[in-house]
XYZ file of C-alpha atoms in Angstrom:
167
model
C 8.255 -5.845 15.107
C 5.127 -7.635 15.867
C 5.738 -11.438 16.835
C 2.863 -12.479 14.827
C 4.171 -11.620 11.720
C 7.277 -13.681 12.139
C 5.873 -16.901 10.086
C 5.521 -14.971 7.157
C 9.125 -16.121 5.873
C 7.704 -19.610 6.079
C 4.767 -19.129 3.781
C 4.922 -21.091 0.561
C 4.286 -19.982 -2.992
C 2.467 -22.806 -4.293
C 5.482 -24.504 -5.494
C 6.629 -25.390 -2.095
C 9.337 -22.798 -1.950
C 9.506 -20.213 0.657
C 8.120 -16.817 -0.037
C 10.856 -14.603 -0.615
C 10.037 -10.764 0.143
C 12.723 -8.384 -1.723
C 10.457 -5.499 -2.701
C 7.418 -4.311 -0.667
C 4.454 -2.089 -2.357
C 3.068 0.174 0.450
C -0.288 1.800 -0.669
C -1.185 5.539 0.834
C -3.722 7.844 0.156
C -2.177 10.358 2.752
C -4.781 9.252 5.389
C -4.120 8.542 9.050
C -5.685 4.997 8.262
C -3.110 4.247 5.646
C -0.329 5.863 7.601
C -0.911 3.083 10.370
C 0.775 0.409 8.101
C 4.094 2.604 7.512
C 5.801 1.341 10.575
C 4.871 -2.350 10.129
C 5.887 -2.249 6.659
C 9.231 -0.497 7.381
C 9.863 -3.320 9.953
C 9.198 -6.127 7.294
C 11.472 -4.553 4.756
C 14.185 -4.112 7.530
C 13.632 -7.937 8.731
C 13.879 -9.149 5.054
C 16.411 -6.448 3.707
C 13.546 -5.669 1.379
C 13.109 -2.526 -0.700
C 9.769 -0.394 0.007
C 7.729 1.320 -2.596
C 5.546 4.011 -1.345
C 2.591 4.147 -4.313
C -0.048 6.289 -4.466
C -2.883 6.223 -7.060
C -3.793 9.828 -8.177
C -7.375 8.724 -9.564
C -9.399 10.691 -11.892
C -11.254 12.999 -9.954
C -9.784 16.129 -11.582
C -11.108 15.085 -14.724
C -14.558 15.277 -13.377
C -14.352 18.670 -11.755
C -14.424 21.638 -14.113
C -11.549 24.147 -13.573
C -9.226 21.631 -12.116
C -5.509 22.145 -13.258
C -4.297 18.426 -13.969
C -0.503 19.663 -13.715
C -1.193 21.733 -10.253
C -3.029 18.351 -9.018
C -0.034 16.441 -9.815
C 2.565 18.766 -8.487
C 0.566 18.999 -5.353
C 0.529 14.901 -5.076
C 4.077 14.653 -5.763
C 4.890 17.028 -3.038
C 2.892 15.193 -0.650
C 4.231 12.049 -1.423
C 7.699 13.207 -1.098
C 6.498 14.708 2.759
C 5.293 11.278 3.324
C 9.299 10.245 3.311
C 9.403 12.067 6.328
C 6.744 10.043 8.457
C 8.202 8.847 11.604
C 7.024 5.383 10.441
C 9.185 5.275 7.506
C 12.432 6.663 9.762
C 15.555 5.610 8.519
C 14.309 3.446 5.761
C 15.104 3.915 1.775
C 11.925 4.552 0.164
C 10.827 4.868 -3.334
C 7.978 7.244 -3.803
C 5.738 6.299 -6.712
C 2.785 8.515 -8.084
C 0.487 6.723 -10.273
C -1.252 9.518 -12.402
C -4.201 7.482 -13.120
C -7.014 5.825 -11.001
C -6.539 2.317 -9.537
C -7.811 -0.641 -11.583
C -6.914 -4.223 -11.313
C -4.945 -4.238 -14.468
C -2.705 -0.907 -13.398
C -2.085 -2.805 -10.021
C -0.994 -6.007 -11.761
C 1.252 -3.984 -14.218
C 3.005 -1.939 -11.156
C 3.519 -5.456 -9.114
C 5.296 -6.787 -12.392
C 7.045 -3.743 -13.455
C 8.301 -3.365 -9.680
C 8.903 -7.031 -9.221
C 6.706 -6.826 -6.017
C 6.812 -9.511 -3.758
C 4.358 -8.215 -1.085
C 1.515 -5.607 -0.979
C 0.873 -3.727 2.581
C -1.985 -1.445 3.405
C -4.262 -0.203 6.231
C -7.756 0.071 5.003
C -10.044 2.881 6.292
C -12.848 0.349 7.166
C -15.884 1.748 5.528
C -19.078 0.214 6.321
C -22.851 0.657 5.737
C -24.327 2.602 2.346
C -20.492 3.943 1.601
C -19.176 0.296 1.649
C -21.985 -1.061 -0.354
C -22.063 1.654 -2.919
C -18.214 2.099 -3.126
C -16.868 -1.161 -2.108
C -13.909 -1.389 -0.046
C -10.181 -0.507 -1.797
C -8.554 -3.196 0.301
C -11.130 -5.801 -0.888
C -10.300 -5.061 -4.616
C -6.642 -4.940 -3.920
C -6.708 -8.392 -2.485
C -9.018 -9.791 -4.941
C -6.723 -8.683 -7.894
C -3.250 -8.833 -6.719
C -0.753 -11.195 -8.202
C 1.266 -11.289 -5.100
C 0.406 -11.722 -1.150
C -1.360 -8.645 0.409
C -0.782 -7.763 4.084
C -3.650 -5.864 5.332
C -3.413 -4.031 8.696
C -5.922 -2.680 11.033
C -4.660 -0.409 13.925
C -5.501 -1.064 17.515
C -7.671 1.591 19.088
C -6.031 4.324 20.757
C -2.469 2.713 19.850
C 0.324 3.338 17.466
C 0.848 -0.660 17.550
C -0.560 -2.681 14.665
C -1.673 -6.066 14.838
C -2.576 -8.132 11.804
C -6.215 -9.643 11.920
C -6.499 -13.345 10.937
């Protein structure tokens, strides 16, 4: 567990009460960038005896591609999400996979946070830059802006499995 994460339990919720972390939403797009946060989310879940929900938003891409079979795509994503349960960063954890069969929107995010009673979102962004960042924006930025709960954003250290939060 990274020592700089220990103060998280002292964070106030605006009413002067300690933040209680019982359920953590961990986002994934199955990329190496997303997987960098798995170990840290698992550490937080262990430390706070919290439930971990691994979530993937399937998106709307297949509706734009002619000839794409939606059922096959959902089956493939469900299988991929199940495979993520075997990732070493999640070893020994009880993780609930959650495939959202629609694209991400702020409303979908807040609804998911409310329905699952999420206390914390954990993610590791891809770190887009340049024209891609300007045209598409950052998923992490949108999640942080629209979340109804605290969001912990991780960036991996170069050439290391160790993660360190950026302040």
